[in-house]
Short mmCIF file of C-alpha atoms in Angstrom, two decimals:
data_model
loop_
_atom_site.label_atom_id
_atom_site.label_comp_id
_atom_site.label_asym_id
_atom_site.label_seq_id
_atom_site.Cartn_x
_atom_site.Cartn_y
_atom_site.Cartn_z
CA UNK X 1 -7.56 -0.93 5.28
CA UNK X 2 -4.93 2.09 5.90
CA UNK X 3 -3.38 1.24 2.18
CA UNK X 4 -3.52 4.49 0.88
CA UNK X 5 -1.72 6.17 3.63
CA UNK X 6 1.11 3.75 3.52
CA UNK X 7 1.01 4.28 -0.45
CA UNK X 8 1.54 8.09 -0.99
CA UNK X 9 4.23 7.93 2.02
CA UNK X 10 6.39 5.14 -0.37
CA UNK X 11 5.55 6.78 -3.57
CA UNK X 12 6.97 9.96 -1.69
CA UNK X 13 9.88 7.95 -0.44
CA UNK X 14 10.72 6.26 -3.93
CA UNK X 15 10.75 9.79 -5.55
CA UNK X 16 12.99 10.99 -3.04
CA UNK X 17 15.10 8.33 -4.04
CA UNK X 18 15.34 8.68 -7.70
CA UNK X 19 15.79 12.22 -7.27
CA UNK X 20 19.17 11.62 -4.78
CA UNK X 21 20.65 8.74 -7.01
CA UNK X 22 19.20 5.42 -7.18
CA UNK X 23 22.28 4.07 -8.72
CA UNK X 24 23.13 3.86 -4.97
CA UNK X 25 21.15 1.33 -4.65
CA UNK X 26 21.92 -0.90 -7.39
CA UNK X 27 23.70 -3.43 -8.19
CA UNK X 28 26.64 -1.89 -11.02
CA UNK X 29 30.17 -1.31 -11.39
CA UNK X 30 31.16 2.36 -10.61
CA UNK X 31 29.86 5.43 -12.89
CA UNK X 32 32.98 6.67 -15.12
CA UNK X 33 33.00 10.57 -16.06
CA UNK X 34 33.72 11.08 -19.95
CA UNK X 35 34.55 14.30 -21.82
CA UNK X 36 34.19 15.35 -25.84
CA UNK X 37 37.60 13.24 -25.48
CA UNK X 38 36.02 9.61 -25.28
CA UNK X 39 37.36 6.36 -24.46
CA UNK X 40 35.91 3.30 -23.38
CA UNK X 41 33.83 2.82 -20.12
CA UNK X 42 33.68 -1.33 -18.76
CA UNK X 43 30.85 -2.25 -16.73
CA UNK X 44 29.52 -5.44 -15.57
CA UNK X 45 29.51 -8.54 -16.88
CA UNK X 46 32.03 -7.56 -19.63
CA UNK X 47 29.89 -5.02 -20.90
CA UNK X 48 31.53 -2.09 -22.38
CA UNK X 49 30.78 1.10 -24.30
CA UNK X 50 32.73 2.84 -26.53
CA UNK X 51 32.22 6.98 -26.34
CA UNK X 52 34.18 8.57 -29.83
CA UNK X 53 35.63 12.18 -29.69
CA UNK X 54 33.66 14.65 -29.55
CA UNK X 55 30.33 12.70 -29.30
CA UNK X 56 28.88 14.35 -26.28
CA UNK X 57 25.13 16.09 -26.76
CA UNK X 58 25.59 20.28 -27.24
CA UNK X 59 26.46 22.29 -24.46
CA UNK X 60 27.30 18.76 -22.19
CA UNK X 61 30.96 18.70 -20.96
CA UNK X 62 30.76 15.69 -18.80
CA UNK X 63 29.06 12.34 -18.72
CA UNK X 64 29.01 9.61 -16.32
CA UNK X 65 28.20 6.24 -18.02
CA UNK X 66 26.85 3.43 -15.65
CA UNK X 67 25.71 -0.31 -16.88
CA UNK X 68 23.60 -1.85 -14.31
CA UNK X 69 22.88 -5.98 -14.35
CA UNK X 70 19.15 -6.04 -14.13
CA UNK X 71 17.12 -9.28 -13.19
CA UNK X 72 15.83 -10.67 -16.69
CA UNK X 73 11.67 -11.49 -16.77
CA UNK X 74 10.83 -14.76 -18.34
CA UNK X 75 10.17 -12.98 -21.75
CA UNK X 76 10.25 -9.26 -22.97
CA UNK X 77 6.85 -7.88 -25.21
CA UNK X 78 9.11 -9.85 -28.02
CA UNK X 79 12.18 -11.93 -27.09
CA UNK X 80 13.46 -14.83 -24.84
CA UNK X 81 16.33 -12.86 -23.58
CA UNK X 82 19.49 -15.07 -23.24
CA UNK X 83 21.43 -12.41 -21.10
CA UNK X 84 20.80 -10.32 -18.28
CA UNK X 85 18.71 -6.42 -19.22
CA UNK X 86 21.31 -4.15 -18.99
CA UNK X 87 20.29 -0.61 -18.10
CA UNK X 88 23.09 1.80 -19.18
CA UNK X 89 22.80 5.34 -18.39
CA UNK X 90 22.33 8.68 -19.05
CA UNK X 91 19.43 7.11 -21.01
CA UNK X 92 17.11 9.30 -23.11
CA UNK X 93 20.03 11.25 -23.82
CA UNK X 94 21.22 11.92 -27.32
CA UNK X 95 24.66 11.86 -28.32
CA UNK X 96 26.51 13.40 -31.27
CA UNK X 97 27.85 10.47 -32.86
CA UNK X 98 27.37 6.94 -32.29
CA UNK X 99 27.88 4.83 -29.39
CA UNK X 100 29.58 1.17 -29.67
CA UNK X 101 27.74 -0.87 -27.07
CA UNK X 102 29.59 -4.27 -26.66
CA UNK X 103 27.23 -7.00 -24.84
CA UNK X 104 28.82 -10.41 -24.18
CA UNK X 105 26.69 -13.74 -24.37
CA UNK X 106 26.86 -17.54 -23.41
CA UNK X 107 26.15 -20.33 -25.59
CA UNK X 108 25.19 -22.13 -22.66
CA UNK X 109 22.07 -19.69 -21.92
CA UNK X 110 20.62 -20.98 -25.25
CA UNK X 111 17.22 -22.32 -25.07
CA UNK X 112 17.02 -25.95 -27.08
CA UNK X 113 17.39 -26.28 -30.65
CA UNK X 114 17.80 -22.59 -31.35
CA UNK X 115 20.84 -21.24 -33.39
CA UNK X 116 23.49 -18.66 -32.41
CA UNK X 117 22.81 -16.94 -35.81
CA UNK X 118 19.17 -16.15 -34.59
CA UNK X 119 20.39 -14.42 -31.80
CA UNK X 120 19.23 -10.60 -31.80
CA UNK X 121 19.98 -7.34 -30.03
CA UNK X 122 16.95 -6.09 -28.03
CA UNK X 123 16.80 -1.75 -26.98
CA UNK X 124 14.10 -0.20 -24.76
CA UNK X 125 13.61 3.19 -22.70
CA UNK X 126 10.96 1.45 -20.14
CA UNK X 127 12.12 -1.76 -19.83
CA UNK X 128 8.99 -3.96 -20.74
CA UNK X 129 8.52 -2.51 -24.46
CA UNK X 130 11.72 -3.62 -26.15
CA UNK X 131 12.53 -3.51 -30.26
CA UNK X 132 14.71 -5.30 -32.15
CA UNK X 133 17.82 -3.03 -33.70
CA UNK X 134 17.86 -2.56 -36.85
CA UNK X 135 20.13 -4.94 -38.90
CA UNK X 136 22.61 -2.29 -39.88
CA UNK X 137 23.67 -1.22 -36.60
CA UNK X 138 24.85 -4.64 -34.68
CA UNK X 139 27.14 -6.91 -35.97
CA UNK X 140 27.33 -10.35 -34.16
CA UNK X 141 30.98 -11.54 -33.76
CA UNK X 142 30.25 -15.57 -33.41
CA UNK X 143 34.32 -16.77 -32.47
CA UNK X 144 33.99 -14.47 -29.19
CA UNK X 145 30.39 -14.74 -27.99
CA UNK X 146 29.42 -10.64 -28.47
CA UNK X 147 27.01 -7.83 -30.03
CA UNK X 148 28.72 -4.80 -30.81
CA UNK X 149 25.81 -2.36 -31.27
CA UNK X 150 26.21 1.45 -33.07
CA UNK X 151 23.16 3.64 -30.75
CA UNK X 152 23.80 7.23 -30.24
CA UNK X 153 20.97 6.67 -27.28
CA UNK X 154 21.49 4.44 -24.25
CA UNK X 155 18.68 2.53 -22.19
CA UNK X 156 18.36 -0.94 -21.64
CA UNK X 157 19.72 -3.97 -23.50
CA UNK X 158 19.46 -7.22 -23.58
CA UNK X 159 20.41 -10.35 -26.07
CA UNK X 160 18.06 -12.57 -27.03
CA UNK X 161 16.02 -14.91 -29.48
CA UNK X 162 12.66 -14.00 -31.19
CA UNK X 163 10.19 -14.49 -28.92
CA UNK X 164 7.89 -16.75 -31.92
CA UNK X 165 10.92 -18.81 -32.05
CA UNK X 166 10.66 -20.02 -28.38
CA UNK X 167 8.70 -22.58 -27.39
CA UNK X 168 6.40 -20.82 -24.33
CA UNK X 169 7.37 -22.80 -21.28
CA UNK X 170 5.56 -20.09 -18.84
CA UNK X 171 2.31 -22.17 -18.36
CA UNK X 172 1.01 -19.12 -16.61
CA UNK X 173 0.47 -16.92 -20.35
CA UNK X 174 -1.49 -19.96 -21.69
CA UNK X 175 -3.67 -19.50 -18.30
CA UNK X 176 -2.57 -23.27 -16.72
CA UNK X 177 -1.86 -22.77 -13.31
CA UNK X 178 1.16 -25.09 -11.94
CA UNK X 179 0.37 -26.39 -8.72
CA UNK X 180 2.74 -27.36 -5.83
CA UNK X 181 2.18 -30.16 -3.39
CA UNK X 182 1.74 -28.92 -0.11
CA UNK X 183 2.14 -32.70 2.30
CA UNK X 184 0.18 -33.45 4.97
CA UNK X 185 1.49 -32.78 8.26
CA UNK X 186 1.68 -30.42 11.57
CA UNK X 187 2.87 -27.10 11.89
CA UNK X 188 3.03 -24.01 14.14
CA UNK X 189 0.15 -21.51 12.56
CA UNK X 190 0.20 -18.17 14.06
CA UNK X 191 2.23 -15.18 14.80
CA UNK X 192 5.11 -15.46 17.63
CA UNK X 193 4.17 -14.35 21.02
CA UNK X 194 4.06 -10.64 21.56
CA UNK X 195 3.42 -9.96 18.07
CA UNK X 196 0.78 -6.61 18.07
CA UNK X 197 -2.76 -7.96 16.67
CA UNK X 198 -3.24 -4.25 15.82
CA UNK X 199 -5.98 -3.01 17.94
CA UNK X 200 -5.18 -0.11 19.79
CA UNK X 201 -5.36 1.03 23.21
CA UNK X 202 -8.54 1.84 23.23
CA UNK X 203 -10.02 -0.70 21.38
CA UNK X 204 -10.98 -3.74 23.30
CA UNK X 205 -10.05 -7.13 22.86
CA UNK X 206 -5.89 -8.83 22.56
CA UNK X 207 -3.26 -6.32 21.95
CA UNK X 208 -0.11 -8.65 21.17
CA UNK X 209 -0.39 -12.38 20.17
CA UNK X 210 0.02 -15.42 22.87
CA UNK X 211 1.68 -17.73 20.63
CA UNK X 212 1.53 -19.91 18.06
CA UNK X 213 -0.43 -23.14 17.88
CA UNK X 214 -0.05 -26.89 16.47
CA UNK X 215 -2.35 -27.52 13.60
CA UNK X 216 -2.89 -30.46 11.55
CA UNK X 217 -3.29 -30.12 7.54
CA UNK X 218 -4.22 -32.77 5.14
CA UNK X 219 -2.43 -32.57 1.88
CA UNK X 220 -3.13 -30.27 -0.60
CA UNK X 221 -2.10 -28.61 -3.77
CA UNK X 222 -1.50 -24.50 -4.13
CA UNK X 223 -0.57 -22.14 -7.38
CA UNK X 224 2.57 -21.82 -7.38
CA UNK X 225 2.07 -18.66 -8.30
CA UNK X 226 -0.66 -15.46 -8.37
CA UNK X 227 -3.48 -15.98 -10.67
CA UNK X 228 -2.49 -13.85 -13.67
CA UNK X 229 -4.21 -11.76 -15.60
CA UNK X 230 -4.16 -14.34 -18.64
CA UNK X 231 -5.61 -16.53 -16.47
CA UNK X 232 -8.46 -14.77 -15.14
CA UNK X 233 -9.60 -13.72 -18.57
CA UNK X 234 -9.90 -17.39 -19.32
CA UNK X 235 -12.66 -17.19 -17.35
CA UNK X 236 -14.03 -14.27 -17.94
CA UNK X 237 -14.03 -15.11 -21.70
CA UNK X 238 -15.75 -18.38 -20.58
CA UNK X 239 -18.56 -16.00 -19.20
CA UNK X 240 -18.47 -16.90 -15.12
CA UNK X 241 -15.98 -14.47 -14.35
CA UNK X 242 -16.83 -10.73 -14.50
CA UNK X 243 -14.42 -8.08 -15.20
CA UNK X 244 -11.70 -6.78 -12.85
CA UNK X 245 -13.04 -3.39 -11.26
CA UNK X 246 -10.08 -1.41 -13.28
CA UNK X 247 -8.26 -2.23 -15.83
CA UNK X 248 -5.20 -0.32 -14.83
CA UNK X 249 -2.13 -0.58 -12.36
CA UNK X 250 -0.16 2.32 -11.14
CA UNK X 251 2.31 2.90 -13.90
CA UNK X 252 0.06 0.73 -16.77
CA UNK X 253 -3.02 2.30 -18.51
CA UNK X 254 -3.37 -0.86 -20.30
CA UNK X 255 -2.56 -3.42 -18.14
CA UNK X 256 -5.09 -6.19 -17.80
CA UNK X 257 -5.89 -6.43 -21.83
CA UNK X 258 -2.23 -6.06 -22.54
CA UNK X 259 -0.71 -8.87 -23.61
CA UNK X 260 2.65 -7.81 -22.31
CA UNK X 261 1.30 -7.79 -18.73
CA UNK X 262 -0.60 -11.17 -19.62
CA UNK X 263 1.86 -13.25 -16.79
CA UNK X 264 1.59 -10.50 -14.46
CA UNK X 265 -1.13 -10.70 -11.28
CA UNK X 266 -4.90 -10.06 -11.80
CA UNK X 267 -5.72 -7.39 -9.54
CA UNK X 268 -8.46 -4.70 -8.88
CA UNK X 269 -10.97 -8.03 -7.96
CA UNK X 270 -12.62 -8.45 -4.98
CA UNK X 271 -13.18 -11.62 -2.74
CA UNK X 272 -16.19 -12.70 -4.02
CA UNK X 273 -14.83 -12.41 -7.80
CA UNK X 274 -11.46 -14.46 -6.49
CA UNK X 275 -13.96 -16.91 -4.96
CA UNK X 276 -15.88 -17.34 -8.65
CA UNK X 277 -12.58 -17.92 -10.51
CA UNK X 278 -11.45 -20.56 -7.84
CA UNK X 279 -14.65 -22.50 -8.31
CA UNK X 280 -14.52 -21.82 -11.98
CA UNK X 281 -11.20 -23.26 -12.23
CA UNK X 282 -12.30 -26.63 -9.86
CA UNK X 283 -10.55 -24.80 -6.60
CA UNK X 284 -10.96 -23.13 -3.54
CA UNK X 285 -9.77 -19.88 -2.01
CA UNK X 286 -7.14 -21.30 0.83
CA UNK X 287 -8.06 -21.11 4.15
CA UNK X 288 -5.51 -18.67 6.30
CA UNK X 289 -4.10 -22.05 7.50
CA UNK X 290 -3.24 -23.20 4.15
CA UNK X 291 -1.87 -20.28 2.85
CA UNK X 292 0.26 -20.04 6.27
CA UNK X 293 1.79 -23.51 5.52
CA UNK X 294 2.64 -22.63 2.00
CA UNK X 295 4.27 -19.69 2.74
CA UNK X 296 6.40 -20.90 6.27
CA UNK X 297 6.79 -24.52 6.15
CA UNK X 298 6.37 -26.80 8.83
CA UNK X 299 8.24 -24.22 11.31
CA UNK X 300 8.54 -20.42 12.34
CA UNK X 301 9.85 -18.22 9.30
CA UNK X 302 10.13 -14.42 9.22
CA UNK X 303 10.04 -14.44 5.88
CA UNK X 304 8.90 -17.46 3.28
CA UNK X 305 12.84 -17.74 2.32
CA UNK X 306 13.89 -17.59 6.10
CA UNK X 307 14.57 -15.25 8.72
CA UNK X 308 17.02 -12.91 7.23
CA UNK X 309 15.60 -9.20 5.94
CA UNK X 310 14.68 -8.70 2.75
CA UNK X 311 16.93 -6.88 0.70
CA UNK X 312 16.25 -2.98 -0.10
CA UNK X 313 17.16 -2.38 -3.91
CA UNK X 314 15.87 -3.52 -7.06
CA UNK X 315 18.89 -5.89 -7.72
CA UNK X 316 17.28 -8.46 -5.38
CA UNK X 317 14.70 -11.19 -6.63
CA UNK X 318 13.51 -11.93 -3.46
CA UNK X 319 10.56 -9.83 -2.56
CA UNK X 320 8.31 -6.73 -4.41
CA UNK X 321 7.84 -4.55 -1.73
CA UNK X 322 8.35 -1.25 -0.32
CA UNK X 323 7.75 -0.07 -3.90
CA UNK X 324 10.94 -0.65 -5.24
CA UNK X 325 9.75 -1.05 -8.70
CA UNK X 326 7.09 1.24 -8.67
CA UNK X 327 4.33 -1.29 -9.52
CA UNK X 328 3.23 -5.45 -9.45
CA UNK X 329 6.00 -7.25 -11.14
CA UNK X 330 5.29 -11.01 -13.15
CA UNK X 331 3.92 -13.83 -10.86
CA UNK X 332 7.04 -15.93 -12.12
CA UNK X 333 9.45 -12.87 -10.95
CA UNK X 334 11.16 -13.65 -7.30
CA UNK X 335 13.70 -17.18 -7.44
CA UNK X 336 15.62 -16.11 -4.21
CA UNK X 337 12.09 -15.26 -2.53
CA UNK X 338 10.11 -18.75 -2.60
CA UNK X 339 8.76 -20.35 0.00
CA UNK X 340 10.38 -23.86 1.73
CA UNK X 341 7.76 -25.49 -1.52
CA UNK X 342 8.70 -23.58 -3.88
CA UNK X 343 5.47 -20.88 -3.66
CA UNK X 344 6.43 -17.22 -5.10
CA UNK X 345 5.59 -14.43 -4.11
CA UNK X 346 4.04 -15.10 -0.72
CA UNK X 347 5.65 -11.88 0.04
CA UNK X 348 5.15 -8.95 -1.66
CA UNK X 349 4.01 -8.13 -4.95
CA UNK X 350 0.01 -8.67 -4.21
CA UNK X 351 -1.42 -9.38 -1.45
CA UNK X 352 -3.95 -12.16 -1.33
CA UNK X 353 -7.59 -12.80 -0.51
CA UNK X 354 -8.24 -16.08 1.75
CA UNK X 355 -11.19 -17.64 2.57
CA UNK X 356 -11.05 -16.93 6.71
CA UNK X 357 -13.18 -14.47 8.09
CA UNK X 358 -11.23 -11.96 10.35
CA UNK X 359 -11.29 -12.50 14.03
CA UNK X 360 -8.34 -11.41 16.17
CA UNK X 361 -9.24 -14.06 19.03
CA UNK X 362 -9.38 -16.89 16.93
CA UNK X 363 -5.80 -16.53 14.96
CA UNK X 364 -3.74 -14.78 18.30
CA UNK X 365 -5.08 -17.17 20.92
CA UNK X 366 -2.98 -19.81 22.43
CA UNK X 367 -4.69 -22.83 23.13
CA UNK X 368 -3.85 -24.16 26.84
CA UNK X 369 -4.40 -27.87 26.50
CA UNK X 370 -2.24 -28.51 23.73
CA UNK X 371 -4.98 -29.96 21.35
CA UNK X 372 -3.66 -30.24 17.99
CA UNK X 373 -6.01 -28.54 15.75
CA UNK X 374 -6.78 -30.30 12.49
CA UNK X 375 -7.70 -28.38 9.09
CA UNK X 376 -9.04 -25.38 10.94
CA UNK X 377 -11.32 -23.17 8.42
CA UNK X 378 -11.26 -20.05 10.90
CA UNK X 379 -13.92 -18.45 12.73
CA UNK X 380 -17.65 -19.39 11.33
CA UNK X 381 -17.98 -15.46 10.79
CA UNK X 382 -15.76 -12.07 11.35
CA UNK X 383 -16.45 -9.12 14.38
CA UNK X 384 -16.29 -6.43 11.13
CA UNK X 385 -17.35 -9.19 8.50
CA UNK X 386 -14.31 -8.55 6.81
CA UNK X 387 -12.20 -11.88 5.15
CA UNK X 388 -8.75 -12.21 6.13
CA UNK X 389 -5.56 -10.90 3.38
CA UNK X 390 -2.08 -12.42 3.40
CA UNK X 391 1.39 -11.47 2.39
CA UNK X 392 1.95 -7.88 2.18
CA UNK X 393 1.93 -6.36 -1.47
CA UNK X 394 4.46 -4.06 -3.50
CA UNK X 395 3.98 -0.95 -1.40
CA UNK X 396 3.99 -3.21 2.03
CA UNK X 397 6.65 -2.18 4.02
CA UNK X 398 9.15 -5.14 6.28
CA UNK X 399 6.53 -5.94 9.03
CA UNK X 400 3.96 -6.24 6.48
CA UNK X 401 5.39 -8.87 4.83
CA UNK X 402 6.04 -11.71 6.94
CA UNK X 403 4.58 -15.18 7.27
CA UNK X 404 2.61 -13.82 10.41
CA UNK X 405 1.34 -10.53 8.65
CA UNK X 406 -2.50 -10.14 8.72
CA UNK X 407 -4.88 -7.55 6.61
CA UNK X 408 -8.71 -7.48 6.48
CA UNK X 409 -11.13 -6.22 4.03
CA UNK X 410 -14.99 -6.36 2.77
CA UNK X 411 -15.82 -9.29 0.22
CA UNK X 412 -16.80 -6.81 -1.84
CA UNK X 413 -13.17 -4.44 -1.47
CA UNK X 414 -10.73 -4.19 -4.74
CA UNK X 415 -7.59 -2.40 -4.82
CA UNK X 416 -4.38 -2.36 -7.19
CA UNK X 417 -2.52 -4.16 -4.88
CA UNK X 418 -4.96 -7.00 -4.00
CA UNK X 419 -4.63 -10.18 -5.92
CA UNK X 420 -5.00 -13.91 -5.09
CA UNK X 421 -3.91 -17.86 -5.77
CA UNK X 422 -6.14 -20.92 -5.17
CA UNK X 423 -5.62 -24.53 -3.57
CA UNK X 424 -7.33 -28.06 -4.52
CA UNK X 425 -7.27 -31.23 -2.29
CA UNK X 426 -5.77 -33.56 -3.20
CA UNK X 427 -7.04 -36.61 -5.26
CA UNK X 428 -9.89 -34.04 -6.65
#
């Protein structure tokens, strides 16, 4: 696989970004310059700050303030947050005297049975370790819905209740996979005609794809998300599965024992460990065809939410990719990106062993007598004995991630952007 290639040139491309402004490519209401003479900045969502005289850091004349609306993950390290994380900037930046940062809730973001009074202010510089503020510097005004919080430091916020007070409802942390239906039915599997197959010139065999063909699927369940890392360990613990190759990600030294990354994708595990797990866990691996259907539908999608591009910034929650966030995000991250059942992350994020070997002939060849194939498992065996990948990953770029996008690696291959999700017939 040419990953690594394709990595360096986005990690290259994402620092270029951060280094030109990625407020640019945000979603925010516009920076606001503030001298030692203060005054109050508004940003969205009704969030405000409050800069006093003379509170800028030593030797700083001017500061721009910017609150960007970030998309909120299931749960924090410690808290079911009830608004959105709100990244306010300059961040790591320490000011004179302190900040008020006002943050505006809704009772009707509540989770059941839980009290307004429990309601607490949340502060981090990373956004995925966040801490509580101390009780002295919030106050909680109850009539109009808002924290006021004292900081001299900015970084993200959020509101929210303790995270022991919530009720888990992300099956995926307790390591139960929820499964989506996938009915029986036709479809068109393949990749539109014309579509490179990826050998070159001088390699023989098809160079673009002749079209798509009908095939037949029985019913069938699929995760409806990535096998996490809480998962996996299930069955590690249980002694079948062995341990993922690394036990890092990009930006996380502890990432697969953490329990803050526990609801993010296993990764760093090869085919034949994916395989184990499924079988563990009373599943298969899908075939390509199955994990075609889940991701497309019945017809010809782009994309699993449709045909239109995927949007470039990190305001979006409709595809990991291009390495907008500089790493895997949670299996459960992505509402605007599911596929026509409800499947996330088909795009992006990881991409995903299946159980088809890799042959170019058998996936870009149009049948000519219109036979409709029914349950097709693939090729018997692969050219390169490589099995086939699906879906793109975080640092895939816009081709990469389409319903129609094909990888290939060894059984035996692990990377930190290689993951996978299982299926199970129904009635089993």
């Amino acid at each position: 696989m040419s990953v690594l290639k394709k990595i360096c040139t986005l990690l290259l491309f994402a620092l270029l970004l951060s280094s030109c402004g990625v407020e640019d490519y945000l979603y925010k209401k516009t920076g606001q310059d503030f001298d030692n003479k203060g005054g109050v900045y508004k940003g969205v969502d009704g969030v405000t700050v409050h800069i006093e005289e003379n509170s800028l850091p030593e030797g700083v004349d001017v500061v721009t303030i910017t609150a960007y609306s970030l998309d909120t993950p299931a749960f924090t390290n410690v808290s079911k947050p009830v608004t959105n994380i709100y990244s306010i900037s300059p961040a790591a930046v320490q000011f004179k005297k302190n900040l008020t940062v006002v943050i505006p809730y809704k009772e009707t973001d509540f989770p059941n049975l839980l009290d307004e009074l429990d309601l607490k202010p949340y502060f981090s510089m990373d956004r995925q370790t966040f801490e509580v503020f101390d009780k002295d510097s919030y106050e909680l005004d109850v009539e109009n819905n808002l924290f006021k919080i004292s900081t001299n430091f900015l970084g993200n916020f959020h509101i929210g209740f303790p995270k022991d007070m919530v009720k888990q409802e992300d099956a995926n942390q307790a390591g139960i996979a929820e499964m989506v239906l996938i009915p029986g039915g036709e479809f068109e599997y393949g990749a539109p005609e014309g579509t490179p197959t990826g050998l070159t010139e001088e390699e023989e065999g098809m160079k673009q794809s002749e079209g798509t063909n009908t095939v037949y699927l029985s019913s069938y369940y699929i995760d409806k998300y990535e096998v996490s890392n809480s998962q996996y360990k299930l069955c590690q613990d249980a002694g079948v599965c062995t341990e993922p190759d690394d036990l890092t990600s990009i930006m996380y030294q502890n990432y697969y024992n953490n329990p803050t990354y526990a609801g993010f994708p296993v990764i760093w595990v090869s085919y034949n460990q994916a395989d184990t797990f499924c079988q563990w866990a009373g599943k298969k691996l899908p075939t390509e065809a199955q994990w075609e259907k889940a991701a497309r539908g019945t017809k010809m999608r782009t994309y699993p939410w449709g045909d239109k591009e995927p949007g470039d910034n990190i305001e979006t929650t409709q595809v990991n990719y291009t390495a907008l966030f500089g790493d895997v995000t949670s299996v459960m991250w992505g509402d605007e990106g599911v596929s026509p059942y409800g499947v996330y992350n088909m795009a992006g994020n990881v991409a995903e062993w299946t159980n088809t070997w890799y042959n170019i002939d058998s996936y870009y060849h149009k049948r000519t007598d219109g036979a409709v194939l029914e349950d097709p498992i693939g090729p018997s065996d692969s050219p390169t004995q490589e099995k086939v990948i699906r879906g793109g990953s975080w640092v895939s770029l816009d081709d990469e991630i389409t319903t129609y996008s094909r990888d290939k690696a060894f059984p035996n291959y692990r990377y930190y952007n290689l993951g996978f999700r299982c299926v199970q017939s129904v009635g089993q």
